[in-house]
Amino acid sequence: IENVWNRFLLSPTEMAGFIDGFDSPFVGSYLDVANVLPFGYPEQWLRILGERVVGIHFKDFRRAVGTAEGFVDLLEGDVNWPELMAAIEAVGYQGPVVAEMIPLYKHYPEVRVANTSRAMDAILGRD
């Protein structure tokens, strides 16, 4: 279950309770870190959801914009990447992290791929 801007499951405790209500290993959280930013902190969500997290979207967002136009390239927004990575380590998350980049570049979209790859390498400590 991904946290999206639909006014449903607005806190990590709500999401944890919802997931736990299924009592199934097949229901978990796909945490989109940028989608949390308008009303919370992704590192807190991750620490609270813990083992319920089965996937993570790496995406960035500027809180001051506050609308869909606030989505920006990785490392250009307000995600506290060092804190998020500390939370990933603290909960022992070993699952996938996937870049979700919006909006698309109007021209030369391959540049976004290269920029995203470099940013993810930096975030994941691969440089």
PDB file of N, CA and C in Angstrom, residues 6-45:
ATOM      1  N   ASN A   6      -4.110  11.070  -1.138  1.00  0.00           N
ATOM      2  CA  ASN A   6      -5.541  10.838  -1.301  1.00  0.00           C
ATOM      3  C   ASN A   6      -6.313  10.995   0.013  1.00  0.00           C
ATOM      4  N   ARG A   7      -5.664  11.583   1.005  1.00  0.00           N
ATOM      5  CA  ARG A   7      -6.281  11.825   2.319  1.00  0.00           C
ATOM      6  C   ARG A   7      -6.724  10.532   3.000  1.00  0.00           C
ATOM      7  N   PHE A   8      -5.940   9.484   2.802  1.00  0.00           N
ATOM      8  CA  PHE A   8      -6.191   8.188   3.421  1.00  0.00           C
ATOM      9  C   PHE A   8      -4.885   7.735   4.054  1.00  0.00           C
ATOM     10  N   LEU A   9      -4.931   7.279   5.278  1.00  0.00           N
ATOM     11  CA  LEU A   9      -3.737   6.839   6.000  1.00  0.00           C
ATOM     12  C   LEU A   9      -2.710   7.968   6.069  1.00  0.00           C
ATOM     13  N   LEU A  10      -3.066   9.015   6.779  1.00  0.00           N
ATOM     14  CA  LEU A  10      -2.253  10.230   6.841  1.00  0.00           C
ATOM     15  C   LEU A  10      -1.108  10.174   7.844  1.00  0.00           C
ATOM     16  N   SER A  11      -1.038   9.115   8.623  1.00  0.00           N
ATOM     17  CA  SER A  11       0.064   8.995   9.577  1.00  0.00           C
ATOM     18  C   SER A  11       0.624   7.575   9.506  1.00  0.00           C
ATOM     19  N   PRO A  12       1.858   7.405   9.950  1.00  0.00           N
ATOM     20  CA  PRO A  12       2.430   6.060   9.919  1.00  0.00           C
ATOM     21  C   PRO A  12       1.723   5.098  10.877  1.00  0.00           C
ATOM     22  N   THR A  13       1.176   5.625  11.966  1.00  0.00           N
ATOM     23  CA  THR A  13       0.461   4.734  12.885  1.00  0.00           C
ATOM     24  C   THR A  13      -0.849   4.254  12.263  1.00  0.00           C
ATOM     25  N   GLU A  14      -1.521   5.141  11.516  1.00  0.00           N
ATOM     26  CA  GLU A  14      -2.723   4.718  10.798  1.00  0.00           C
ATOM     27  C   GLU A  14      -2.387   3.637   9.779  1.00  0.00           C
ATOM     28  N   MET A  15      -1.308   3.861   9.015  1.00  0.00           N
ATOM     29  CA  MET A  15      -0.931   2.884   8.002  1.00  0.00           C
ATOM     30  C   MET A  15      -0.538   1.561   8.653  1.00  0.00           C
ATOM     31  N   ALA A  16       0.215   1.609   9.742  1.00  0.00           N
ATOM     32  CA  ALA A  16       0.616   0.381  10.432  1.00  0.00           C
ATOM     33  C   ALA A  16      -0.612  -0.403  10.888  1.00  0.00           C
ATOM     34  N   GLY A  17      -1.579   0.289  11.471  1.00  0.00           N
ATOM     35  CA  GLY A  17      -2.800  -0.376  11.923  1.00  0.00           C
ATOM     36  C   GLY A  17      -3.589  -0.976  10.778  1.00  0.00           C
ATOM     37  N   PHE A  18      -3.651  -0.254   9.674  1.00  0.00           N
ATOM     38  CA  PHE A  18      -4.371  -0.743   8.500  1.00  0.00           C
ATOM     39  C   PHE A  18      -3.712  -2.014   7.969  1.00  0.00           C
ATOM     40  N   ILE A  19      -2.396  -1.979   7.821  1.00  0.00           N
ATOM     41  CA  ILE A  19      -1.659  -3.146   7.322  1.00  0.00           C
ATOM     42  C   ILE A  19      -1.809  -4.317   8.289  1.00  0.00           C
ATOM     43  N   ASP A  20      -1.648  -4.054   9.570  1.00  0.00           N
ATOM     44  CA  ASP A  20      -1.757  -5.120  10.570  1.00  0.00           C
ATOM     45  C   ASP A  20      -3.143  -5.758  10.574  1.00  0.00           C
ATOM     46  N   GLY A  21      -4.163  -4.971  10.226  1.00  0.00           N
ATOM     47  CA  GLY A  21      -5.525  -5.487  10.191  1.00  0.00           C
ATOM     48  C   GLY A  21      -5.722  -6.604   9.179  1.00  0.00           C
ATOM     49  N   PHE A  22      -4.886  -6.653   8.167  1.00  0.00           N
ATOM     50  CA  PHE A  22      -4.987  -7.724   7.171  1.00  0.00           C
ATOM     51  C   PHE A  22      -4.381  -9.029   7.687  1.00  0.00           C
ATOM     52  N   ASP A  23      -3.464  -8.927   8.638  1.00  0.00           N
ATOM     53  CA  ASP A  23      -2.795 -10.103   9.192  1.00  0.00           C
ATOM     54  C   ASP A  23      -2.318 -11.034   8.071  1.00  0.00           C
ATOM     55  N   SER A  24      -1.621 -10.438   7.105  1.00  0.00           N
ATOM     56  CA  SER A  24      -1.164 -11.189   5.935  1.00  0.00           C
ATOM     57  C   SER A  24       0.259 -10.781   5.573  1.00  0.00           C
ATOM     58  N   PRO A  25       1.101 -11.747   5.252  1.00  0.00           N
ATOM     59  CA  PRO A  25       2.457 -11.407   4.806  1.00  0.00           C
ATOM     60  C   PRO A  25       2.472 -10.788   3.409  1.00  0.00           C
ATOM     61  N   PHE A  26       1.315 -10.777   2.750  1.00  0.00           N
ATOM     62  CA  PHE A  26       1.224 -10.252   1.390  1.00  0.00           C
ATOM     63  C   PHE A  26       0.798  -8.788   1.334  1.00  0.00           C
ATOM     64  N   VAL A  27       0.582  -8.166   2.488  1.00  0.00           N
ATOM     65  CA  VAL A  27       0.187  -6.756   2.540  1.00  0.00           C
ATOM     66  C   VAL A  27       1.257  -5.993   3.306  1.00  0.00           C
ATOM     67  N   GLY A  28       1.810  -4.959   2.660  1.00  0.00           N
ATOM     68  CA  GLY A  28       2.842  -4.156   3.286  1.00  0.00           C
ATOM     69  C   GLY A  28       2.794  -2.735   2.774  1.00  0.00           C
ATOM     70  N   SER A  29       3.775  -1.958   3.178  1.00  0.00           N
ATOM     71  CA  SER A  29       3.849  -0.545   2.805  1.00  0.00           C
ATOM     72  C   SER A  29       4.893  -0.325   1.724  1.00  0.00           C
ATOM     73  N   TYR A  30       4.497   0.429   0.713  1.00  0.00           N
ATOM     74  CA  TYR A  30       5.445   0.940  -0.274  1.00  0.00           C
ATOM     75  C   TYR A  30       5.598   2.414   0.070  1.00  0.00           C
ATOM     76  N   LEU A  31       6.688   2.741   0.745  1.00  0.00           N
ATOM     77  CA  LEU A  31       6.880   4.085   1.290  1.00  0.00           C
ATOM     78  C   LEU A  31       7.443   5.028   0.236  1.00  0.00           C
ATOM     79  N   ASP A  32       6.666   6.035  -0.120  1.00  0.00           N
ATOM     80  CA  ASP A  32       7.120   7.088  -1.032  1.00  0.00           C
ATOM     81  C   ASP A  32       7.568   8.259  -0.169  1.00  0.00           C
ATOM     82  N   VAL A  33       8.880   8.474  -0.105  1.00  0.00           N
ATOM     83  CA  VAL A  33       9.417   9.441   0.851  1.00  0.00           C
ATOM     84  C   VAL A  33       8.986  10.872   0.552  1.00  0.00           C
ATOM     85  N   ALA A  34       8.835  11.232  -0.707  1.00  0.00           N
ATOM     86  CA  ALA A  34       8.430  12.603  -1.039  1.00  0.00           C
ATOM     87  C   ALA A  34       6.957  12.841  -0.742  1.00  0.00           C
ATOM     88  N   ASN A  35       6.133  11.812  -0.892  1.00  0.00           N
ATOM     89  CA  ASN A  35       4.710  11.986  -0.617  1.00  0.00           C
ATOM     90  C   ASN A  35       4.432  12.272   0.852  1.00  0.00           C
ATOM     91  N   VAL A  36       5.358  11.932   1.731  1.00  0.00           N
ATOM     92  CA  VAL A  36       5.198  12.189   3.161  1.00  0.00           C
ATOM     93  C   VAL A  36       5.448  13.661   3.492  1.00  0.00           C
ATOM     94  N   LEU A  37       6.319  14.311   2.746  1.00  0.00           N
ATOM     95  CA  LEU A  37       6.838  15.627   3.140  1.00  0.00           C
ATOM     96  C   LEU A  37       5.809  16.724   3.408  1.00  0.00           C
ATOM     97  N   PRO A  38       4.689  16.798   2.710  1.00  0.00           N
ATOM     98  CA  PRO A  38       3.760  17.886   3.032  1.00  0.00           C
ATOM     99  C   PRO A  38       3.206  17.831   4.458  1.00  0.00           C
ATOM    100  N   PHE A  39       3.266  16.652   5.090  1.00  0.00           N
ATOM    101  CA  PHE A  39       2.658  16.547   6.414  1.00  0.00           C
ATOM    102  C   PHE A  39       3.455  15.699   7.398  1.00  0.00           C
ATOM    103  N   GLY A  40       4.697  15.374   7.064  1.00  0.00           N
ATOM    104  CA  GLY A  40       5.469  14.553   7.992  1.00  0.00           C
ATOM    105  C   GLY A  40       6.911  14.381   7.563  1.00  0.00           C
ATOM    106  N   TYR A  41       7.552  13.413   8.195  1.00  0.00           N
ATOM    107  CA  TYR A  41       8.974  13.147   7.978  1.00  0.00           C
ATOM    108  C   TYR A  41       9.149  11.685   7.588  1.00  0.00           C
ATOM    109  N   PRO A  42       9.689  11.413   6.403  1.00  0.00           N
ATOM    110  CA  PRO A  42       9.786  10.028   5.950  1.00  0.00           C
ATOM    111  C   PRO A  42      10.604   9.134   6.869  1.00  0.00           C
ATOM    112  N   GLU A  43      11.631   9.682   7.503  1.00  0.00           N
ATOM    113  CA  GLU A  43      12.434   8.850   8.403  1.00  0.00           C
ATOM    114  C   GLU A  43      11.614   8.380   9.604  1.00  0.00           C
ATOM    115  N   GLN A  44      10.665   9.218  10.062  1.00  0.00           N
ATOM    116  CA  GLN A  44       9.787   8.799  11.156  1.00  0.00           C
ATOM    117  C   GLN A  44       8.817   7.719  10.686  1.00  0.00           C
ATOM    118  N   TRP A  45       8.267   7.912   9.489  1.00  0.00           N
ATOM    119  CA  TRP A  45       7.378   6.893   8.931  1.00  0.00           C
ATOM    120  C   TRP A  45       8.097   5.556   8.851  1.00  0.00           C
TER     121      TRP A  45
END
